[in-house]
């Protein structure tokens, strides 16, 4: 009648729990996504993402320094231009907001953190798609690849340590790798959004980047019901030279994250996207959840599922909590 196995013995106090903890989250595991908007004179709040802003160039530098001081592993930069056009020309313009901001951050923080750049056209096009359109209004995969190659080079020239193709175009990693290597940027790494799902959880992000999207992205982003396809996408990206791969979103795709982490021979990232952030913030605002505990538990679940790196809007704040806990 008496249990001989008592797992509670190893939970009896904080020191024991810390000793046998299987999964940890450290500031270096976290990457902060940041938005910089052309033409702003002061940071602009994003209504659907309380606490997150579109930065000016100056406020971006300040926030980057704060994040580096907190120990975050990297910064992922998204640019929001004043003007959009059919080909997203601002993405390849060296004076476009994303590339200028990369140079700002490179000068400000240098190699003290990892500078990552979103490599996609959706923020820059007047139709909001991740590639250029053909005469029938469909995304033209191969024409888009040519632009992605140019974007990768410009971002590397602007100071990105890592370029991050997120458009889910077939062959994007290979074209970008070839373009970087041919122009002297063989050391610039590629973080491939290998399994990026056509998700409802991106809603607040559309506001954050002033998306002009018409229609949807189901012809190039993954179907939420497909898991094996994610493994195939990751395999293709690795064969094309990806240095890291990503699963996006995170919390609804932890099974996919686990599967890819189990077979990938490179670091694996995941992205706690805008909708996941906003759900937590809404529940906290209503008094339903404890903010710090919820955030850290969610990040731990992603690490436990196999993520080496987690992109999260909580990165700076969570890094400080983690530092304080270890002080």
C-alpha angles and dihedrals in degrees: 000000000000118000113237093189110068112172088177089076088078093049099052097108141006094260093056093044090051092048095055099035109134100196130040135184117213130181090249090063092062130087122192118220110214133189123212119188126203117239099017120140093192135012114284121219119233106225096207093047107051111208095018121103143186102245133222114226089260097047089046090059092048093049091047092054090050091051092049090048089054089054102248115168098231151339125242112204128207122185125214112198128203092229132042130195140179096269099036091240092174088071094066097035109107086215093050115120097254094051095043090050091050089056089049092053093042089056092044103045104009112180094344088102138010113270112211127184127204106236106204139106101224095095091051106042126089090224095048097232124135093240143027118282129238124225090277093053096255123132108262104221100195098042087050091053091060090056092045089056090054091046092053092054094047092048091050090048088051093056108270113152090193130027116204119204107202102166097094093227115160110255096010097133094051094050093047092047091051092048093049094047093048093054100047100267100112089135094058108105128222123222104193121207087220100167107031110161129211091247138177088217094079094074100107091044089064088063092045093058097033090242117207092196119159115186120352141290100239094121092066109018117075126268109250091231095060121093105155089052089061090059090051092050091050091049091052093049092049091050089052093053108270112168093198134010132211141207115208130221104027117202099048092044104047089124090057090046090053092049094050093044088054094060107024117101092200132064114288124218134190133194124226092209133212096268092052090050093047093049091055092046092049093050091047092049089054092051093245098118138033104242103214096042092047094049095047092045091052092050091048090054090056093049090047090052089057109273115148089186131028123199107209138157086225093062100113095039094044091048090056092049090051093049091049091050090055096044 
